[in-house]
Amino acid sequence: MAGNLTLTMIKPRAVEKNHIGPILGIINEHGFKIKAMKFTRLSKARAEQFYAVHKGKPFYETLTDFMSSGPIVAALLEHDNAVAEFRKLIGATNPDEAEEGTIRKLFAESMSHNAVHGSDSDENALIEAAFFFSETERY
Ligand code: CMP
């Protein structure tokens, strides 16, 4: 059975461009419940840890440099079939391929600066949730 949790980050460039409010608004309008949320900044080492599955890929350095370049918003979201439903809402990783109305179509600038992260599996959603939030930080 599909899980009901997914983890998102609003990435540094979207934070810098004051897109936190509009992005959270869309997330709420689509019925995702915020279970936990944090305005924080990843160190380079923490960004490398978060994206460890991509270690060795050509974009890993750029990605982890960018993700540690400024503050982010991390949020744990609840919805039926959360991972798939959230990926539908954010659109394709490459904003050029993202459907109209999706968060990445609206706010992303490029594959690296793609506005938001969304977990890619239930298993990773739980790992990513634990990366940011203790049990007492979840409501
Ligand atoms: P995200 O959902 O945060 O998960 C991994 C990130 O790596 C992804 O969004 C993109 O920002 C980035 N990424 C994935 N593929 C590429 C690529 N081919 N070139 C540059 N960045 C990429």
Short mmCIF file of N, CA, C and O in Angstrom, two decimals, residues 5-6 10 20 24 41 76 78 80 82 90-91 94 105 107 124:
data_model
loop_
_atom_site.label_atom_id
_atom_site.label_comp_id
_atom_site.label_asym_id
_atom_site.label_seq_id
_atom_site.Cartn_x
_atom_site.Cartn_y
_atom_site.Cartn_z
N LEU A 5 3.14 9.84 3.43
CA LEU A 5 4.07 10.92 3.75
C LEU A 5 5.04 11.18 2.60
O LEU A 5 5.47 10.24 1.92
N THR A 6 5.39 12.45 2.42
CA THR A 6 6.46 12.81 1.50
C THR A 6 7.21 14.01 2.06
O THR A 6 6.67 14.75 2.89
N ILE A 10 11.84 23.54 -0.24
CA ILE A 10 11.81 24.70 -1.13
C ILE A 10 13.26 25.15 -1.22
O ILE A 10 13.90 25.45 -0.20
N ILE A 20 8.32 31.26 -1.11
CA ILE A 20 7.89 30.34 -0.05
C ILE A 20 6.37 30.37 0.09
O ILE A 20 5.71 29.32 0.08
N LEU A 24 3.86 27.23 -0.69
CA LEU A 24 3.12 26.59 0.41
C LEU A 24 1.61 26.71 0.18
O LEU A 24 0.85 25.80 0.50
N ARG A 41 19.25 26.00 6.98
CA ARG A 41 20.25 26.01 5.91
C ARG A 41 21.10 24.75 6.03
O ARG A 41 21.57 24.43 7.13
N LEU A 76 7.46 18.19 5.93
CA LEU A 76 6.93 16.84 5.85
C LEU A 76 5.44 16.95 5.58
O LEU A 76 4.72 17.63 6.32
N GLU A 78 1.57 15.29 4.43
CA GLU A 78 0.71 14.11 4.49
C GLU A 78 -0.41 14.22 3.45
O GLU A 78 -1.03 15.28 3.31
N ASP A 80 -3.01 11.12 0.91
CA ASP A 80 -3.11 9.76 0.38
C ASP A 80 -2.13 9.62 -0.78
O ASP A 80 -2.03 10.54 -1.61
N ALA A 82 1.02 9.92 -1.03
CA ALA A 82 1.70 11.22 -0.98
C ALA A 82 2.83 11.39 -1.99
O ALA A 82 2.92 12.44 -2.64
N ILE A 90 4.32 18.78 -8.42
CA ILE A 90 5.53 19.58 -8.68
C ILE A 90 5.96 19.51 -10.14
O ILE A 90 6.58 20.42 -10.64
N GLY A 91 5.63 18.44 -10.85
CA GLY A 91 6.01 18.32 -12.26
C GLY A 91 7.39 17.74 -12.44
O GLY A 91 8.10 17.44 -11.48
N ASN A 94 13.06 18.36 -14.81
CA ASN A 94 13.47 19.41 -15.75
C ASN A 94 12.26 20.29 -16.03
O ASN A 94 11.28 19.84 -16.62
N LYS A 105 6.86 24.21 -13.14
CA LYS A 105 6.57 25.03 -14.32
C LYS A 105 6.44 26.50 -13.90
O LYS A 105 6.90 27.40 -14.59
N PHE A 107 7.68 27.97 -11.01
CA PHE A 107 8.74 28.62 -10.22
C PHE A 107 10.17 28.19 -10.55
O PHE A 107 11.10 28.84 -10.10
N ASN A 124 12.31 6.38 0.69
CA ASN A 124 13.12 7.59 0.81
C ASN A 124 12.40 8.71 1.55
O ASN A 124 13.02 9.52 2.24
#
